[in-house]
Amino acid sequence: MDNQNNSNNNKQNLHKLVNKKNALLSFNVLVRVLKAVILFAVVAILLGGSLGLGIGMGYFASLVEGTEPPTKEELQREISDITEVSKMTYADGSMISSIKSDLIRTRVDGEHISPLLKNAVISTEDEYFEEHDGVVPKALVRALLADSVGFGGSSGGSTLTQQLVKQQLLTDETTFKRKANEILLAYRIEKYFTKDEILTTYLNVSPFGRNNKGENIAGVEEAAKGLFGKSANDLTLPQAAFIAGLPQSPIVYTPYRNTGELKSDEDLAVGMKRKDFVLFNMFREEKITKDEYEAAKAYDLKQDFLPTEAANTTTEGFLYYTVMEQAVEAIMDVNIEKAGVKREDLDELGLSQYEEQARRQIQNRGYTIESTIDPTVYNTMQEAVANYGYLLDDGYAAASVETGNVLMDNQTGKIIGFVAGRNYEINQNNHAFDTHRQVGSTIKPISVYGPAIDQGMIGSESRLANYPTKYKTGEELGNATNSGTNTFDTVRTSLEWSYNIPVYHLNEAMKEQMGDSNFSYNNYLSKMNYPAADGWAFESAPLGSVEASVYTQTNGFQALANKGVYQKGYMIEKITDNEGNVIYQHQEAPVQVYSQATATIMNDLMRSVIDSKITTPFRDVITGLNPQLAAADWIGKTGTTNDYKDAWLVVSTPSITLSSWAGYDEGNVMSPNSGIQNSTYLAHLTNAIYNVRPDLFNAEERFTLSDDVIKATVSKLTGDKIGGFTYNNIKYSVSSESVVSYFAKNGPADSQYKFGFGGSDANYQAYWSKYISGSNNSSNSGTNNNSNNTNNNNNSNDTNNSNSSDTTPSSSSSEESKEENNQENGQDNGGNQEGNIESPSGVEPENSD
């Protein structure tokens, strides 16, 4: 029994031993597997990290590729933002003005800045400032994660050095390319300059909100003086903490409004909380003790803010501010191109940052801005508006009628002179470049007649329906002074009288034929930088319901006067730095908007507008003032808007284009004679310019038709080819006087019953009934059945009476000329009725618009 028990114990012990060995073996295997996995993971991480680092370095290199590392001297100049007075000049190099900065700045050495202020800025903006080499990698990674995937919080990754780069060298635009350049430049700055030099520069160039005069201030010295009336070296702890908190959002945290008034307690509280945050950071970084922290936090800082004072304001004129804005745009383009981004891809914030950067450069870099403005011409234009601006006034409102004028060189787009308003001291609105008003009928050659000719739809003598018409909405559409002429008017006549109904029909036909409801804008106006607007696709667009500036309209007519080639109008020829290096140079970028044939045909048509003197007395007035000037080849177009709220006239010679808009800023109604008044004023302005620079007008040169214009002989009745046609199985032979019509392509269509654009069946029947007579020898009842309208002598007189104008758009009536139409009975010809159509013996009826 004992032996049996011993045997069982031995078996059990052996089993335990085996299990123990198996467990040990399993553990050893597990350990080895884990070691292998860990080793593999480490290797993978190392390899992945190396690969990621390699990819990251490669990507970083690609982002900064092409960036020329600046020298120490270049960096010194750029980051220090040493204020050097810039200037703007006329085209001849004479001075317009020095450029004033809107930032009040007083520079100060580092030794004259309170250590409290330095510590406050470091503790709040860059706690590792004394340790890093320009960039804190972990902060940068955290910021990148936050920007790209929303992970990592909202804290920024920029050191003081990087902030200095953003302020002085780049922008706040959030692209990886800009960030990469920022990092590169930050390392470069740290290499060349000491920490104190970097910090001092940052404190001297950063914006600090407003002072007690409402002026924008930069630099800690001006901040200390403008807020507390003391030097930056004499600030107390709470004062230093408040100023140190301002750069993050200067306008939000500043204690003053733009008037210099102290903000309300509620608005001040935002800046005070920021001050307390700075104090806490100083305490956390052991720059101040707990007692100092609590005492500074409890201090009533409001009592230290200076009371409001009146600012020393200086007023510049239209020329200064216009040249300045044009220069800012030019420098923006340079900086955007350098950054490798596209203007159209930037949002409003990005554009504003580039604008701020460009303005700062111009104000502080010692640039010379060379404008295209002729000093003699510009000053003469200002004298002319002062002497003759009264011609615009009509007494319909308390204010003066304002005006905007632009004189542009046709071949280059160069702006030689302008008038932005009657009196800058009274009204600072820039009516030449900034004010946008409905363009009225001046848009007709640009947006409808020009494109239709360009597409081969019409020639100069093609016919357009001018019968009473309604919009698709059912609203009545009329001409300026009548509801229609009850005929098909020629393109030339329609333009001379500035009729609305014919151009409406043509525009609708063009949109349908081209399969694009916004055809004109998409293919023509957009190429000339007209502002995008839904209104270009509206039915009323050809009547000028969309708004544009005088500058834009001038540029559109420049393209027609320049054989269809658009040259974007410009005022800045060149910008150089204080060493003569060219920062910006205007480059021509011509765009062939209209074919040369189209442009020269339109010029011929617009010559008729001026010569006919129907809608403008410009030629008569200019002839009375200066016969030599009147001998120039003048072309142009007028325009008015509903209730005479706007009056336009744009005229050109082969060398220049000169525009005039007149109206009240508030959109008040003007006199029905406003078009005459505007034309008279523009004639006096033109004569004044001619007297000092007659060479600009090139009075001997003439607009001529280009060699590729198709000069076709057409029927005076239809504008189509002379000949017969068949309509409703009735064959007509047409005997008509002929006229030469100009086409850009295709030439005239074959003779046809429905020859024009627009018009109903009833309109065509009414039109042809004047010229067709015949007898029905069968049951045929075609439209030539005019037995009721035919007298025994087979002729009749058709007289239409409607309002007409003598020489001006404001005249109310004159009798329309009579048309005498000889009608003959048709003859039976092989079962088809044949009618004979003869041309009128008198002048066609024309009505006022």
CSV table of N, CA, C and O in Angstrom, one decimal, residues 343-436:
chain,number,residue,atom,x,y,z
A,343,ARG,N,-3.9,85.1,-57.0
A,343,ARG,CA,-4.8,86.1,-56.3
A,343,ARG,C,-6.2,85.5,-56.2
A,343,ARG,O,-6.9,85.7,-55.2
A,344,GLU,N,-6.7,84.8,-57.2
A,344,GLU,CA,-8.1,84.3,-57.2
A,344,GLU,C,-8.3,83.3,-56.1
A,344,GLU,O,-9.4,82.9,-55.8
A,345,ASP,N,-7.2,82.6,-55.7
A,345,ASP,CA,-7.3,81.6,-54.7
A,345,ASP,C,-7.3,82.1,-53.2
A,345,ASP,O,-7.5,81.4,-52.3
A,346,LEU,N,-7.0,83.4,-53.1
A,346,LEU,CA,-6.9,84.0,-51.8
A,346,LEU,C,-8.3,84.5,-51.3
A,346,LEU,O,-9.1,85.0,-52.1
A,347,ASP,N,-8.6,84.2,-50.0
A,347,ASP,CA,-9.9,84.7,-49.5
A,347,ASP,C,-9.7,86.2,-49.1
A,347,ASP,O,-8.7,86.8,-49.2
A,348,GLU,N,-10.8,86.7,-48.5
A,348,GLU,CA,-10.8,88.2,-48.1
A,348,GLU,C,-9.7,88.5,-47.1
A,348,GLU,O,-9.0,89.5,-47.2
A,349,LEU,N,-9.5,87.6,-46.2
A,349,LEU,CA,-8.5,87.8,-45.1
A,349,LEU,C,-7.1,87.7,-45.8
A,349,LEU,O,-6.2,88.6,-45.5
A,350,GLY,N,-6.8,86.8,-46.6
A,350,GLY,CA,-5.5,86.7,-47.3
A,350,GLY,C,-5.2,87.9,-48.1
A,350,GLY,O,-4.1,88.4,-48.0
A,351,LEU,N,-6.2,88.4,-48.8
A,351,LEU,CA,-6.0,89.6,-49.6
A,351,LEU,C,-5.7,90.8,-48.8
A,351,LEU,O,-4.8,91.6,-49.1
A,352,SER,N,-6.4,90.9,-47.6
A,352,SER,CA,-6.2,92.0,-46.7
A,352,SER,C,-4.8,92.0,-46.1
A,352,SER,O,-4.2,93.1,-45.9
A,353,GLN,N,-4.3,90.8,-45.9
A,353,GLN,CA,-2.9,90.7,-45.3
A,353,GLN,C,-1.9,91.1,-46.4
A,353,GLN,O,-0.9,91.8,-46.0
A,354,TYR,N,-2.1,90.7,-47.6
A,354,TYR,CA,-1.2,91.2,-48.7
A,354,TYR,C,-1.3,92.7,-48.9
A,354,TYR,O,-0.3,93.3,-49.2
A,355,GLU,N,-2.5,93.2,-48.7
A,355,GLU,CA,-2.6,94.6,-48.9
A,355,GLU,C,-1.9,95.4,-47.8
A,355,GLU,O,-1.2,96.4,-48.0
A,356,GLU,N,-2.0,94.9,-46.6
A,356,GLU,CA,-1.4,95.5,-45.4
A,356,GLU,C,0.2,95.5,-45.6
A,356,GLU,O,0.9,96.5,-45.3
A,357,GLN,N,0.6,94.3,-46.1
A,357,GLN,CA,2.1,94.2,-46.3
A,357,GLN,C,2.6,95.2,-47.4
A,357,GLN,O,3.6,95.8,-47.2
A,358,ALA,N,1.8,95.3,-48.5
A,358,ALA,CA,2.2,96.2,-49.6
A,358,ALA,C,2.2,97.6,-49.1
A,358,ALA,O,3.1,98.4,-49.4
A,359,ARG,N,1.2,98.0,-48.4
A,359,ARG,CA,1.1,99.4,-47.9
A,359,ARG,C,2.2,99.7,-47.0
A,359,ARG,O,2.8,100.8,-47.0
A,360,ARG,N,2.6,98.7,-46.1
A,360,ARG,CA,3.7,99.0,-45.2
A,360,ARG,C,5.0,99.2,-45.9
A,360,ARG,O,5.8,100.0,-45.6
A,361,GLN,N,5.2,98.3,-47.0
A,361,GLN,CA,6.4,98.5,-47.8
A,361,GLN,C,6.5,99.9,-48.4
A,361,GLN,O,7.5,100.5,-48.3
A,362,ILE,N,5.4,100.3,-49.0
A,362,ILE,CA,5.4,101.6,-49.7
A,362,ILE,C,5.6,102.7,-48.7
A,362,ILE,O,6.4,103.7,-49.0
A,363,GLN,N,5.1,102.6,-47.5
A,363,GLN,CA,5.2,103.7,-46.6
A,363,GLN,C,6.5,103.8,-45.9
A,363,GLN,O,6.9,104.9,-45.5
A,364,ASN,N,7.3,102.7,-45.9
A,364,ASN,CA,8.5,102.7,-45.1
A,364,ASN,C,9.8,102.4,-45.8
A,364,ASN,O,10.9,102.4,-45.2
A,365,ARG,N,9.7,102.0,-47.1
A,365,ARG,CA,10.9,101.5,-47.7
A,365,ARG,C,11.7,102.5,-48.6
A,365,ARG,O,12.6,102.1,-49.3
A,366,GLY,N,11.3,103.7,-48.7
A,366,GLY,CA,12.0,104.7,-49.5
A,366,GLY,C,11.7,104.4,-51.0
A,366,GLY,O,12.6,104.7,-51.8
A,367,TYR,N,10.6,104.0,-51.4
A,367,TYR,CA,10.3,103.7,-52.8
A,367,TYR,C,10.0,105.0,-53.5
A,367,TYR,O,9.6,106.0,-53.0
A,368,THR,N,10.3,104.9,-54.8
A,368,THR,CA,9.8,106.0,-55.7
A,368,THR,C,8.8,105.4,-56.7
A,368,THR,O,9.1,104.4,-57.4
A,369,ILE,N,7.6,106.0,-56.6
A,369,ILE,CA,6.5,105.5,-57.4
A,369,ILE,C,6.3,106.4,-58.6
A,369,ILE,O,5.9,107.6,-58.4
A,370,GLU,N,6.6,105.9,-59.8
A,370,GLU,CA,6.5,106.8,-61.0
A,370,GLU,C,5.1,106.5,-61.6
A,370,GLU,O,4.8,105.4,-62.1
A,371,SER,N,4.3,107.5,-61.7
A,371,SER,CA,2.9,107.4,-62.2
A,371,SER,C,3.0,107.8,-63.7
A,371,SER,O,3.9,108.3,-64.2
A,372,THR,N,1.8,107.6,-64.4
A,372,THR,CA,1.7,107.9,-65.8
A,372,THR,C,1.0,109.3,-65.9
A,372,THR,O,0.8,109.7,-67.1
A,373,ILE,N,0.7,109.9,-64.9
A,373,ILE,CA,0.0,111.2,-64.9
A,373,ILE,C,0.8,112.3,-65.4
A,373,ILE,O,1.9,112.6,-64.9
A,374,ASP,N,0.3,113.0,-66.4
A,374,ASP,CA,0.9,114.2,-67.0
A,374,ASP,C,0.6,115.4,-66.1
A,374,ASP,O,-0.6,115.7,-65.9
A,375,PRO,N,1.5,116.1,-65.5
A,375,PRO,CA,1.2,117.1,-64.5
A,375,PRO,C,0.4,118.3,-65.1
A,375,PRO,O,-0.5,118.8,-64.5
A,376,THR,N,0.8,118.6,-66.4
A,376,THR,CA,0.1,119.7,-67.0
A,376,THR,C,-1.3,119.4,-67.3
A,376,THR,O,-2.3,120.2,-67.1
A,377,VAL,N,-1.5,118.2,-67.8
A,377,VAL,CA,-2.9,117.7,-68.2
A,377,VAL,C,-3.7,117.6,-66.9
A,377,VAL,O,-4.9,118.0,-66.8
A,378,TYR,N,-3.1,117.0,-65.9
A,378,TYR,CA,-3.9,116.8,-64.6
A,378,TYR,C,-4.3,118.1,-64.0
A,378,TYR,O,-5.5,118.3,-63.6
A,379,ASN,N,-3.4,119.0,-63.9
A,379,ASN,CA,-3.7,120.3,-63.3
A,379,ASN,C,-4.7,121.1,-64.1
A,379,ASN,O,-5.6,121.8,-63.6
A,380,THR,N,-4.6,120.9,-65.4
A,380,THR,CA,-5.6,121.6,-66.3
A,380,THR,C,-7.0,121.0,-66.1
A,380,THR,O,-8.0,121.7,-66.1
A,381,MET,N,-7.1,119.7,-66.0
A,381,MET,CA,-8.4,119.1,-65.8
A,381,MET,C,-9.0,119.5,-64.4
A,381,MET,O,-10.2,119.7,-64.3
A,382,GLN,N,-8.2,119.7,-63.4
A,382,GLN,CA,-8.7,120.2,-62.1
A,382,GLN,C,-9.2,121.6,-62.3
A,382,GLN,O,-10.2,122.0,-61.7
A,383,GLU,N,-8.5,122.4,-63.0
A,383,GLU,CA,-8.9,123.8,-63.2
A,383,GLU,C,-10.2,123.8,-64.0
A,383,GLU,O,-11.1,124.6,-63.8
A,384,ALA,N,-10.3,122.9,-65.0
A,384,ALA,CA,-11.5,122.9,-65.9
A,384,ALA,C,-12.7,122.5,-65.1
A,384,ALA,O,-13.8,123.1,-65.3
A,385,VAL,N,-12.6,121.5,-64.2
A,385,VAL,CA,-13.8,121.1,-63.4
A,385,VAL,C,-14.2,122.2,-62.4
A,385,VAL,O,-15.4,122.4,-62.1
A,386,ALA,N,-13.2,122.9,-62.0
A,386,ALA,CA,-13.5,124.1,-61.1
A,386,ALA,C,-14.2,125.2,-61.8
A,386,ALA,O,-15.1,125.9,-61.3
A,387,ASN,N,-13.8,125.4,-63.1
A,387,ASN,CA,-14.3,126.5,-63.9
A,387,ASN,C,-15.6,126.2,-64.6
A,387,ASN,O,-16.5,127.1,-64.8
A,388,TYR,N,-15.8,124.9,-65.0
A,388,TYR,CA,-16.9,124.6,-65.8
A,388,TYR,C,-17.8,123.5,-65.1
A,388,TYR,O,-18.9,123.1,-65.7
A,389,GLY,N,-17.5,123.1,-63.9
A,389,GLY,CA,-18.4,122.1,-63.3
A,389,GLY,C,-19.8,122.6,-63.0
A,389,GLY,O,-20.7,121.8,-63.0
A,390,TYR,N,-19.9,123.9,-62.9
A,390,TYR,CA,-21.2,124.5,-62.7
A,390,TYR,C,-22.2,124.2,-63.9
A,390,TYR,O,-23.4,124.2,-63.7
A,391,LEU,N,-21.7,123.8,-65.0
A,391,LEU,CA,-22.5,123.5,-66.2
A,391,LEU,C,-23.3,122.2,-65.9
A,391,LEU,O,-24.3,122.0,-66.6
A,392,LEU,N,-22.9,121.4,-65.0
A,392,LEU,CA,-23.6,120.2,-64.6
A,392,LEU,C,-24.7,120.4,-63.7
A,392,LEU,O,-25.7,119.6,-63.6
A,393,ASP,N,-24.7,121.5,-62.9
A,393,ASP,CA,-25.7,121.7,-61.9
A,393,ASP,C,-27.1,122.1,-62.5
A,393,ASP,O,-27.2,122.8,-63.5
A,394,ASP,N,-28.1,121.5,-61.9
A,394,ASP,CA,-29.4,121.7,-62.4
A,394,ASP,C,-30.4,122.2,-61.3
A,394,ASP,O,-31.6,122.5,-61.6
A,395,GLY,N,-30.0,122.3,-60.1
A,395,GLY,CA,-30.8,122.8,-59.0
A,395,GLY,C,-31.9,121.8,-58.5
A,395,GLY,O,-32.7,122.1,-57.8
A,396,TYR,N,-31.7,120.5,-59.0
A,396,TYR,CA,-32.7,119.5,-58.6
A,396,TYR,C,-32.4,118.9,-57.2
A,396,TYR,O,-33.3,118.2,-56.6
A,397,ALA,N,-31.3,119.2,-56.6
A,397,ALA,CA,-30.9,118.7,-55.3
A,397,ALA,C,-30.1,119.8,-54.7
A,397,ALA,O,-29.5,120.7,-55.3
A,398,ALA,N,-29.9,119.7,-53.3
A,398,ALA,CA,-29.2,120.7,-52.6
A,398,ALA,C,-27.7,120.6,-52.9
A,398,ALA,O,-27.0,121.6,-53.0
A,399,ALA,N,-27.2,119.4,-53.2
A,399,ALA,CA,-25.8,119.2,-53.4
A,399,ALA,C,-25.4,119.5,-54.9
A,399,ALA,O,-26.3,119.7,-55.7
A,400,SER,N,-24.1,119.6,-55.2
A,400,SER,CA,-23.7,119.8,-56.5
A,400,SER,C,-23.8,118.4,-57.3
A,400,SER,O,-23.6,117.4,-56.7
A,401,VAL,N,-24.0,118.5,-58.6
A,401,VAL,CA,-23.9,117.3,-59.4
A,401,VAL,C,-22.4,116.9,-59.5
A,401,VAL,O,-21.6,117.8,-59.9
A,402,GLU,N,-22.1,115.7,-59.2
A,402,GLU,CA,-20.7,115.3,-59.2
A,402,GLU,C,-20.3,114.7,-60.6
A,402,GLU,O,-21.2,114.4,-61.5
A,403,THR,N,-19.0,114.6,-60.8
A,403,THR,CA,-18.6,114.1,-62.1
A,403,THR,C,-17.3,113.2,-61.9
A,403,THR,O,-16.6,113.4,-60.9
A,404,GLY,N,-17.1,112.3,-62.8
A,404,GLY,CA,-15.8,111.5,-62.9
A,404,GLY,C,-15.4,111.5,-64.3
A,404,GLY,O,-16.2,111.2,-65.3
A,405,ASN,N,-14.1,111.8,-64.6
A,405,ASN,CA,-13.5,111.8,-65.9
A,405,ASN,C,-12.2,111.0,-65.9
A,405,ASN,O,-11.4,111.2,-65.0
A,406,VAL,N,-12.0,110.3,-67.0
A,406,VAL,CA,-10.7,109.6,-67.2
A,406,VAL,C,-10.2,109.8,-68.6
A,406,VAL,O,-10.9,109.7,-69.6
A,407,LEU,N,-8.9,110.2,-68.7
A,407,LEU,CA,-8.3,110.4,-70.0
A,407,LEU,C,-7.3,109.3,-70.2
A,407,LEU,O,-6.3,109.2,-69.4
A,408,MET,N,-7.5,108.4,-71.2
A,408,MET,CA,-6.6,107.2,-71.4
A,408,MET,C,-6.0,107.2,-72.8
A,408,MET,O,-6.7,107.5,-73.8
A,409,ASP,N,-4.8,106.8,-72.9
A,409,ASP,CA,-4.1,106.5,-74.2
A,409,ASP,C,-4.6,105.2,-74.8
A,409,ASP,O,-4.6,104.2,-74.1
A,410,ASN,N,-5.1,105.3,-76.0
A,410,ASN,CA,-5.7,104.1,-76.6
A,410,ASN,C,-4.7,102.9,-76.8
A,410,ASN,O,-5.1,101.8,-76.7
A,411,GLN,N,-3.5,103.3,-77.3
A,411,GLN,CA,-2.6,102.2,-77.6
A,411,GLN,C,-2.0,101.5,-76.4
A,411,GLN,O,-1.7,100.3,-76.5
A,412,THR,N,-1.9,102.1,-75.3
A,412,THR,CA,-1.2,101.5,-74.1
A,412,THR,C,-2.1,101.3,-72.9
A,412,THR,O,-1.8,100.5,-72.1
A,413,GLY,N,-3.2,102.0,-72.8
A,413,GLY,CA,-4.0,102.0,-71.6
A,413,GLY,C,-3.5,102.9,-70.5
A,413,GLY,O,-4.1,103.0,-69.4
A,414,LYS,N,-2.5,103.7,-70.9
A,414,LYS,CA,-2.0,104.6,-69.9
A,414,LYS,C,-3.0,105.7,-69.5
A,414,LYS,O,-3.6,106.3,-70.4
A,415,ILE,N,-3.1,106.0,-68.2
A,415,ILE,CA,-4.0,107.0,-67.7
A,415,ILE,C,-3.2,108.3,-67.6
A,415,ILE,O,-2.3,108.4,-66.9
A,416,ILE,N,-3.6,109.3,-68.5
A,416,ILE,CA,-2.8,110.5,-68.6
A,416,ILE,C,-3.3,111.5,-67.5
A,416,ILE,O,-2.5,112.3,-67.0
A,417,GLY,N,-4.6,111.5,-67.3
A,417,GLY,CA,-5.2,112.5,-66.3
A,417,GLY,C,-6.6,112.0,-65.9
A,417,GLY,O,-7.2,111.1,-66.6
A,418,PHE,N,-7.1,112.6,-64.9
A,418,PHE,CA,-8.5,112.2,-64.5
A,418,PHE,C,-9.0,113.3,-63.6
A,418,PHE,O,-8.3,114.2,-63.0
A,419,VAL,N,-10.4,113.3,-63.4
A,419,VAL,CA,-11.1,114.1,-62.5
A,419,VAL,C,-11.9,113.2,-61.6
A,419,VAL,O,-12.7,112.4,-62.1
A,420,ALA,N,-11.6,113.2,-60.3
A,420,ALA,CA,-12.3,112.3,-59.4
A,420,ALA,C,-13.5,112.9,-58.7
A,420,ALA,O,-14.3,112.2,-58.1
A,421,GLY,N,-13.7,114.3,-58.8
A,421,GLY,CA,-14.8,114.9,-58.2
A,421,GLY,C,-14.7,116.4,-58.3
A,421,GLY,O,-13.6,117.0,-58.7
A,422,ARG,N,-15.7,117.1,-57.9
A,422,ARG,CA,-15.7,118.6,-58.0
A,422,ARG,C,-14.8,119.3,-57.0
A,422,ARG,O,-14.1,120.2,-57.4
A,423,ASN,N,-14.8,118.8,-55.8
A,423,ASN,CA,-14.0,119.5,-54.8
A,423,ASN,C,-13.7,118.4,-53.7
A,423,ASN,O,-14.6,118.0,-52.9
A,424,TYR,N,-12.5,118.1,-53.5
A,424,TYR,CA,-12.1,117.1,-52.5
A,424,TYR,C,-12.4,117.5,-51.1
A,424,TYR,O,-12.8,116.7,-50.3
A,425,GLU,N,-12.3,118.8,-50.8
A,425,GLU,CA,-12.6,119.3,-49.5
A,425,GLU,C,-14.0,119.1,-49.1
A,425,GLU,O,-14.3,118.9,-47.9
A,426,ILE,N,-14.9,119.1,-50.1
A,426,ILE,CA,-16.3,118.9,-49.8
A,426,ILE,C,-16.8,117.4,-49.9
A,426,ILE,O,-17.6,116.9,-49.1
A,427,ASN,N,-16.3,116.7,-50.9
A,427,ASN,CA,-16.7,115.4,-51.2
A,427,ASN,C,-15.5,114.5,-51.6
A,427,ASN,O,-14.8,114.8,-52.6
A,428,GLN,N,-15.1,113.5,-50.7
A,428,GLN,CA,-13.9,112.7,-51.0
A,428,GLN,C,-14.2,111.5,-51.8
A,428,GLN,O,-13.3,110.7,-52.0
A,429,ASN,N,-15.4,111.3,-52.2
A,429,ASN,CA,-15.7,110.1,-53.1
A,429,ASN,C,-14.9,110.2,-54.4
A,429,ASN,O,-15.0,111.2,-55.1
A,430,ASN,N,-14.3,109.1,-54.8
A,430,ASN,CA,-13.5,109.1,-56.0
A,430,ASN,C,-14.5,108.6,-57.1
A,430,ASN,O,-14.7,107.4,-57.3
A,431,HIS,N,-15.0,109.5,-57.9
A,431,HIS,CA,-16.0,109.2,-58.9
A,431,HIS,C,-15.4,108.7,-60.2
A,431,HIS,O,-16.2,108.2,-61.0
A,432,ALA,N,-14.1,108.7,-60.3
A,432,ALA,CA,-13.5,108.2,-61.5
A,432,ALA,C,-13.1,106.7,-61.4
A,432,ALA,O,-13.2,106.0,-62.3
A,433,PHE,N,-12.7,106.3,-60.1
A,433,PHE,CA,-12.2,104.9,-60.0
A,433,PHE,C,-13.0,104.1,-59.0
A,433,PHE,O,-13.1,102.9,-59.2
A,434,ASP,N,-13.6,104.7,-58.0
A,434,ASP,CA,-14.2,103.9,-56.9
A,434,ASP,C,-15.7,103.9,-57.0
A,434,ASP,O,-16.3,102.9,-56.5
A,435,THR,N,-16.3,104.9,-57.5
A,435,THR,CA,-17.8,104.9,-57.6
A,435,THR,C,-18.3,104.0,-58.7
A,435,THR,O,-17.8,104.1,-59.9
A,436,HIS,N,-19.3,103.2,-58.4
A,436,HIS,CA,-19.9,102.3,-59.5
A,436,HIS,C,-21.3,102.8,-59.7
A,436,HIS,O,-22.1,102.8,-58.7
